[in-house]
Tab-separated table of C-alpha atoms in Angstrom:
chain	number	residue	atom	x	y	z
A	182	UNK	CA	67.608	40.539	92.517
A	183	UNK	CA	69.551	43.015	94.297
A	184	UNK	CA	72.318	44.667	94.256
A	185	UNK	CA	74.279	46.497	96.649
A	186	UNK	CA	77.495	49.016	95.871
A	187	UNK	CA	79.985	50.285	98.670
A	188	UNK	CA	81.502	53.576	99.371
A	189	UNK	CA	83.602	55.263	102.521
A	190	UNK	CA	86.827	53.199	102.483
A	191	UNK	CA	90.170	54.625	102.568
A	192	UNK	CA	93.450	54.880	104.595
A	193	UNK	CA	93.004	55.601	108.308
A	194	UNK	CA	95.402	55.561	111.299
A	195	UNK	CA	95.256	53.257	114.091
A	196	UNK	CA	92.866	54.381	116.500
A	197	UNK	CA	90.554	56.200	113.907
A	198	UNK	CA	87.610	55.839	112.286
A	199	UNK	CA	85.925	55.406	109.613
A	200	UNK	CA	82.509	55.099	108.339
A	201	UNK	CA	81.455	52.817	105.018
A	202	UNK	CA	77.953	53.178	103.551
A	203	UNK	CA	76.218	50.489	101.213
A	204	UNK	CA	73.060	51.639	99.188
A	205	UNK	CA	71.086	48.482	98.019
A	206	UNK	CA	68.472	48.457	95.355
A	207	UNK	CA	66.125	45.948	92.963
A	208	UNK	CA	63.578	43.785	95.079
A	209	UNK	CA	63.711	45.131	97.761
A	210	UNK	CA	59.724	44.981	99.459
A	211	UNK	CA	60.687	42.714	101.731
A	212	UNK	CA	62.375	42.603	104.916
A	213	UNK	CA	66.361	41.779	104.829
A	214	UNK	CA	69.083	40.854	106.608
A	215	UNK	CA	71.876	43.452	105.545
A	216	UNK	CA	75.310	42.576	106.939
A	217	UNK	CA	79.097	43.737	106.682
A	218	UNK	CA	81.802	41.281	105.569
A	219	UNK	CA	85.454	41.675	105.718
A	220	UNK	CA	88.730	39.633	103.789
A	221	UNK	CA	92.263	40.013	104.814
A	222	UNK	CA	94.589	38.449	102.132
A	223	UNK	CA	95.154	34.989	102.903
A	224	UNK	CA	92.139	35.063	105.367
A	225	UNK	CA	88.856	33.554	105.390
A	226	UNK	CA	86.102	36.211	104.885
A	227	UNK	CA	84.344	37.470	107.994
A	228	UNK	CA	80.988	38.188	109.052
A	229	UNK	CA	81.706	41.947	111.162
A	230	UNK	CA	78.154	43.360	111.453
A	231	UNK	CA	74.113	42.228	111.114
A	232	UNK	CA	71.196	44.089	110.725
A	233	UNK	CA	67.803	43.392	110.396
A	234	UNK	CA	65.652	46.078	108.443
A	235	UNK	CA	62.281	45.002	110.045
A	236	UNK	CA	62.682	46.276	113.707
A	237	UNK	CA	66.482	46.887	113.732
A	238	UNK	CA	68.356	44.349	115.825
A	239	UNK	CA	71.982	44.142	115.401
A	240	UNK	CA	74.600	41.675	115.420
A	241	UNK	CA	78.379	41.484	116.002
A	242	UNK	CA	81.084	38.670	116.374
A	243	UNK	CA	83.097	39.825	119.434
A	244	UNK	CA	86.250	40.732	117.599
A	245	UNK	CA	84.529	43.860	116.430
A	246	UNK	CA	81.801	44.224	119.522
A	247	UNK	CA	81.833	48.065	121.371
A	248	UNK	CA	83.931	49.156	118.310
A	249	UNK	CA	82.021	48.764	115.096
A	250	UNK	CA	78.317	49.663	114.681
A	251	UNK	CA	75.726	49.147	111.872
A	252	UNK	CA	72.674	50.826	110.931
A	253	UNK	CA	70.572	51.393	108.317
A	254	UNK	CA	68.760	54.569	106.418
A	255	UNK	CA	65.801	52.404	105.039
A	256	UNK	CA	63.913	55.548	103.585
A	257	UNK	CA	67.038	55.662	101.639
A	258	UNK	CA	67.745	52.147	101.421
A	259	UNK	CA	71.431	52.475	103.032
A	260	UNK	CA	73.366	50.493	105.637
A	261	UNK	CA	76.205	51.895	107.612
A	262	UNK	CA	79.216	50.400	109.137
A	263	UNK	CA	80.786	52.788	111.716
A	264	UNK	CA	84.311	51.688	112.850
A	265	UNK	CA	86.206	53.216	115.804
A	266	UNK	CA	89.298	52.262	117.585
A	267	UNK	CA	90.556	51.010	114.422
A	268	UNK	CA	93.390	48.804	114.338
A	269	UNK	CA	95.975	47.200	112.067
A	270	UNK	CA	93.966	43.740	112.207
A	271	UNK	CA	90.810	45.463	110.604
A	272	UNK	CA	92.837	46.307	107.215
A	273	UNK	CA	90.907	44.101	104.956
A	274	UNK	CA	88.613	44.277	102.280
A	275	UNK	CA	84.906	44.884	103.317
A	276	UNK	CA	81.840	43.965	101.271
A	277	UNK	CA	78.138	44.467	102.061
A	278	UNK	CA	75.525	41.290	101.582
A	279	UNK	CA	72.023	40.818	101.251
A	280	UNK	CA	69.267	37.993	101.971
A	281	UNK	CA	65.788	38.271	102.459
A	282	UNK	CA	64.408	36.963	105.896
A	283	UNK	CA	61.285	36.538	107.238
A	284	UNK	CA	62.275	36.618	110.777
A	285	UNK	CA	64.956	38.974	112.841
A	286	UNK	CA	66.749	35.330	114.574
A	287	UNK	CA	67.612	34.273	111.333
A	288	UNK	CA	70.113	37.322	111.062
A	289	UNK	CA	73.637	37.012	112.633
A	290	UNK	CA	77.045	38.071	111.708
A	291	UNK	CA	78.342	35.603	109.080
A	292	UNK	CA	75.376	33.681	108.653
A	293	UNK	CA	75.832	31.536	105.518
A	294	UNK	CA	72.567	32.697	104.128
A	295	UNK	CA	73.698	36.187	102.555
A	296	UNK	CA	73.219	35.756	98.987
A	297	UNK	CA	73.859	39.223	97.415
A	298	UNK	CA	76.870	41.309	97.622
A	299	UNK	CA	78.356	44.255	96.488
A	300	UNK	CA	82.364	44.750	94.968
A	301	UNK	CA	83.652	45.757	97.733
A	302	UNK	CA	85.564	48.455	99.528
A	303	UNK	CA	89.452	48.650	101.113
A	304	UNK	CA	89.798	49.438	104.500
A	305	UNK	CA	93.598	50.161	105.182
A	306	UNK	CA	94.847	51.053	108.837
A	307	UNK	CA	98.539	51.619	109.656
């Protein structure tokens, strides 16, 4: 198992930014795709960021490409979700996720695969 907690939400104006951290921990030998998800009330949830702890490659859906950025800490077993040029669109809560993977092309934004997540953390910008 592993589990996965979220911190660094808040309140932010539009055009800030804001940065959100997830620390995982439990089995975690392996190599994993980490990712960012986000859910707007009323919204299906969406895959915002990928990143694949073996040699780093990233992934984005183009509603959030040039303005969000992941990247991990894996000495200290943290992701990172930097988000500029916020706007109203990206209130929503955001939740980290977890799956192992053997191989970097199995990791995309969104992919179905992600099997551990963490509670969660509000992202508000007005």
């Amino acid at each position: 198992d592993v589990q996965l907690v979220e911190s660094g939400g808040g309140s932010v104006e539009v055009g800030g930014s804001l940065r959100l951290s997830c620390t995982y921990s439990g089995n975690t030998y392996s190599n994993f795709c980490l990712g960012w998800f986000r859910q707007a009330p009323g919204k299906e949830r969406e895959g915002v960021a990928a990143i694949y702890t073996g040699d780093n490659t990233t992934h984005y859906p183009d509603s959030v490409k040039g303005r969000f950025t992941i990247s991990q800490d894996r000495a200290k077993n943290m992701i990172y979700l930097q988000m500029s040029s916020l706007k109203p669109e990206d209130t929503a809560m955001y939740y980290c996720a977890a799956v192992p993977k053997r191989r970097t092309y199995d990791c995309y934004a969104g992919s179905p695969d992600f099997g551990y997540w963490g509670q969660g953390t509000q992202v508000t910008v007005s």
